[in-house]
Amino acid sequence: MRMFVYALLLLALVFAAWWVLQKPSHNRDWADDVAHMLQADVQGDRVTLHNVRNFEWRTETDYTPRWETRQYNLDELQRADLLLSYWMGPKIAHTLVSFGFADGRYITFSIEIRKERHEKFSAWKGFFRQYEAILVAADEADIVRTRTNARGEEVYLYRLEVPPEQLRKVFLAYVNKANALAQKPEFYNTLTSNCTTVVFDMARQIAPGLPLDYRLLLSGYFAEYAYEQGALATGHTYGELHGKGSIVERALATRPGDNFSEAIRQGVP
């Protein structure tokens, strides 16, 4: 029995040493879609985003890469929408937040793993410091369309009820997170630092009273949690918002040259 306890202690020490020795890095052979880190310059109401992704996706492996610099005026920031993309059943979804401006442009933010060329996502590996985190800012015709059209995922869009002064704070929270990650690499963690918990942490900066909830982990139900907190469009039941928020059919019907952002919002409350 004593030898068994010693063996367990030794294994624990080896694991602890391995854990401490894992260091995040910006210097790896990254996959094309996460090759560049988002960086932002803020000058008063003007925000310049460097390395905005705007790929043209034909399939998951056939694409035209484009990285752009874009400028936004925070005085023209009008709305934000929550998107959930399902790829492995109803309990788990990828969380994205898209911001809309007066000129009709949308920019979508997404916390993701920064894959190396040989890597694929594994939720289990995400617990053990195997992936760096990256904050991607992308055109909706890239980051949403690749999920609906190229990957065949189920995607739902919900309009958020966010007062203008808070909307600006959330946008700048994403900008600050991007600059922090560009300055100092961090590990992605499936449990504590993923696409949903980061959104929750930003929201809590504005509304400190937001309660913890199991749906922060079972992210497929995150929209229901947001509805209960009064963050989704009012005057509708959650069932109505969920049913009308499915955008896949409209996304698949778009063609090159169409206004993708406008098309996917048709009929969404």
XYZ file of C-alpha atoms in Angstrom:
269
model
C 0.000 0.000 0.000
C 2.805 2.385 0.915
C 4.578 1.714 -2.385
C 1.367 2.455 -4.241
C 1.051 5.823 -2.484
C 4.690 6.630 -3.284
C 4.092 5.756 -6.923
C 1.085 8.057 -7.069
C 3.085 10.880 -5.487
C 5.887 10.359 -7.998
C 3.442 10.452 -10.892
C 1.886 13.620 -9.495
C 5.317 15.265 -9.228
C 6.234 14.261 -12.766
C 2.947 15.639 -14.069
C 3.381 18.885 -12.114
C 6.898 19.326 -13.499
C 5.682 18.646 -17.044
C 2.815 21.122 -16.561
C 5.115 23.911 -15.375
C 7.558 23.322 -18.222
C 4.860 23.844 -20.901
C 5.221 27.408 -22.185
C 2.966 29.162 -24.713
C 4.643 30.604 -27.786
C 3.981 32.784 -30.804
C 6.694 31.017 -32.782
C 5.310 27.858 -34.350
C 4.331 26.674 -37.821
C 0.753 27.916 -37.677
C -2.172 26.874 -39.849
C -3.100 29.464 -42.482
C -6.334 30.600 -40.806
C -4.547 31.492 -37.552
C -1.232 32.595 -39.029
C -1.517 36.214 -37.842
C -2.445 37.712 -34.480
C -5.074 40.424 -34.327
C -3.707 43.759 -33.125
C -5.517 47.052 -32.594
C -4.720 50.744 -32.369
C -7.215 52.929 -30.502
C -7.166 56.683 -31.056
C -10.183 58.193 -29.349
C -13.242 56.937 -31.237
C -11.138 55.480 -34.064
C -10.109 51.831 -33.905
C -7.744 50.310 -36.452
C -7.690 46.521 -36.556
C -4.679 44.833 -38.113
C -4.890 41.256 -39.427
C -8.641 41.029 -39.899
C -9.315 37.692 -41.586
C -11.396 37.721 -44.766
C -10.771 34.348 -46.406
C -12.867 33.086 -49.290
C -13.763 29.525 -48.287
C -14.871 27.068 -50.943
C -14.273 23.992 -48.768
C -12.399 23.499 -45.498
C -9.192 22.889 -47.449
C -9.795 25.025 -50.558
C -9.657 28.724 -49.784
C -8.146 32.059 -50.770
C -6.398 33.701 -47.801
C -6.801 37.427 -47.194
C -5.625 39.458 -44.216
C -6.769 43.073 -44.047
C -6.448 46.270 -42.032
C -9.789 47.872 -41.239
C -10.863 51.041 -39.456
C -13.979 51.571 -37.359
C -15.612 54.565 -35.701
C -16.985 53.672 -32.275
C -19.567 56.441 -32.584
C -21.106 54.360 -35.390
C -21.244 51.113 -33.397
C -24.943 50.202 -33.278
C -25.502 46.590 -32.378
C -24.072 43.227 -31.359
C -25.262 39.716 -32.105
C -24.511 36.360 -30.507
C -23.827 33.389 -32.770
C -23.630 29.751 -31.693
C -22.203 27.143 -34.065
C -22.897 23.452 -33.326
C -20.595 20.722 -34.611
C -20.911 17.901 -32.058
C -24.504 17.731 -30.848
C -26.756 20.114 -28.892
C -24.668 20.497 -25.735
C -21.509 22.071 -27.141
C -21.286 25.065 -29.467
C -18.692 27.570 -30.540
C -19.526 31.101 -29.371
C -18.968 34.173 -31.530
C -19.959 37.815 -31.078
C -20.519 40.062 -34.088
C -20.611 43.875 -33.941
C -22.559 45.952 -36.460
C -21.839 49.518 -37.563
C -23.979 52.238 -39.117
C -22.458 51.657 -42.555
C -23.728 48.059 -42.602
C -20.373 46.427 -41.879
C -20.041 43.650 -39.292
C -16.898 42.399 -37.573
C -16.965 39.100 -35.693
C -14.729 38.150 -32.768
C -13.956 34.554 -31.867
C -11.621 33.022 -29.285
C -10.120 29.893 -30.843
C -7.228 27.500 -30.542
C -4.193 28.549 -32.550
C -3.590 25.350 -34.472
C -0.252 24.310 -35.848
C -0.347 22.904 -39.384
C -0.401 19.297 -38.199
C -2.960 19.812 -35.431
C -6.691 19.266 -35.126
C -8.862 20.335 -32.223
C -9.372 17.931 -29.334
C -11.417 18.997 -26.315
C -9.355 16.636 -24.133
C -6.035 18.088 -25.263
C -7.477 21.509 -24.519
C -7.304 20.686 -20.812
C -3.549 20.079 -20.913
C -1.814 23.146 -22.374
C -1.628 21.725 -25.869
C -2.975 24.764 -27.722
C -2.292 28.465 -27.630
C -5.295 30.815 -27.712
C -5.961 33.336 -30.450
C -8.607 36.028 -30.798
C -9.729 36.125 -34.416
C -11.504 39.143 -35.913
C -13.089 38.298 -39.238
C -15.638 39.289 -41.810
C -18.900 37.347 -41.370
C -18.617 36.073 -44.945
C -15.465 34.325 -43.711
C -15.935 33.165 -40.141
C -19.677 32.476 -40.241
C -19.940 31.284 -43.823
C -17.171 28.723 -43.395
C -19.225 27.136 -40.615
C -22.565 27.151 -42.407
C -21.392 26.430 -45.950
C -17.985 24.723 -45.840
C -18.226 22.708 -42.614
C -21.951 21.984 -42.515
C -22.427 23.162 -38.941
C -25.722 24.326 -37.442
C -25.491 28.047 -36.707
C -27.936 30.252 -34.805
C -27.928 34.045 -34.577
C -29.479 36.016 -31.712
C -29.696 39.793 -31.553
C -28.379 41.172 -28.274
C -30.021 43.908 -26.216
C -26.997 45.960 -25.150
C -27.172 49.695 -24.288
C -24.863 51.845 -26.468
C -22.461 52.730 -23.656
C -22.051 49.059 -22.748
C -21.729 48.036 -26.386
C -18.671 50.230 -26.711
C -17.142 48.738 -23.560
C -17.606 45.179 -24.795
C -16.043 46.011 -28.165
C -13.038 47.599 -26.451
C -12.771 44.600 -24.127
C -12.247 42.422 -27.196
C -9.702 44.899 -28.546
C -7.798 44.880 -25.261
C -7.876 41.074 -25.125
C -6.453 40.912 -28.655
C -3.587 43.227 -27.794
C -2.863 41.315 -24.588
C -2.656 38.000 -26.478
C -0.467 39.558 -29.159
C 1.867 40.862 -26.466
C 1.955 37.700 -24.355
C 0.854 34.242 -25.560
C -1.587 32.258 -23.451
C -2.821 28.690 -23.441
C -6.369 27.850 -24.475
C -8.190 25.819 -21.822
C -11.300 23.796 -22.596
C -12.707 24.474 -19.129
C -11.487 27.870 -17.922
C -10.434 29.889 -20.976
C -12.538 28.977 -23.974
C -14.785 30.726 -26.502
C -17.699 31.011 -24.042
C -15.983 31.718 -20.724
C -14.016 34.584 -22.277
C -17.282 36.171 -23.490
C -18.709 35.743 -19.986
C -15.624 37.317 -18.391
C -15.968 40.362 -20.661
C -19.669 40.685 -19.897
C -18.946 40.491 -16.180
C -16.667 43.512 -16.451
C -19.785 45.475 -17.368
C -22.359 43.596 -15.275
C -20.478 42.180 -12.243
C -23.605 40.502 -10.911
C -23.910 37.971 -13.723
C -24.246 34.543 -12.074
C -22.116 31.518 -12.791
C -24.061 28.794 -14.530
C -23.525 25.276 -15.891
C -24.397 26.607 -19.366
C -21.050 28.380 -19.452
C -19.560 24.897 -19.793
C -22.383 23.314 -21.797
C -22.085 26.161 -24.281
C -24.798 24.814 -26.555
C -27.271 26.250 -24.038
C -25.503 29.600 -23.638
C -28.153 31.515 -25.619
C -30.807 30.268 -23.207
C -28.691 31.585 -20.326
C -28.328 34.956 -22.111
C -32.104 35.060 -22.612
C -32.724 34.532 -18.903
C -30.352 37.415 -18.121
C -32.373 39.723 -20.395
C -29.584 39.986 -22.973
C -31.541 38.830 -26.059
C -34.219 40.601 -28.097
C -37.282 41.307 -25.983
C -40.915 40.563 -26.781
C -40.331 36.952 -27.842
C -40.079 33.587 -26.135
C -36.740 31.822 -26.220
C -38.287 29.161 -28.458
C -39.239 31.818 -31.010
C -35.762 33.352 -30.974
C -34.144 29.945 -31.357
C -36.424 28.860 -34.185
C -36.063 32.069 -36.169
C -32.355 32.338 -35.398
C -31.321 29.372 -37.550
C -29.338 30.905 -40.433
C -28.043 27.871 -42.337
C -30.712 27.792 -45.042
C -30.257 31.487 -45.806
C -26.455 31.194 -45.722
C -26.468 28.302 -48.177
C -28.664 30.317 -50.544
C -26.166 33.202 -50.801
C -24.039 33.634 -53.885
C -20.784 35.536 -54.548
C -21.532 39.249 -54.471
C -24.512 38.915 -52.105
C -24.560 40.843 -48.842
C -23.990 37.824 -46.588
C -24.580 39.691 -43.310
C -27.886 41.078 -44.524
C -29.036 37.746 -45.906
C -28.480 35.719 -42.732
C -30.434 38.263 -40.640
C -33.612 38.089 -42.705
C -36.450 37.226 -40.347
C -34.309 37.181 -37.178
C -36.155 39.099 -34.385
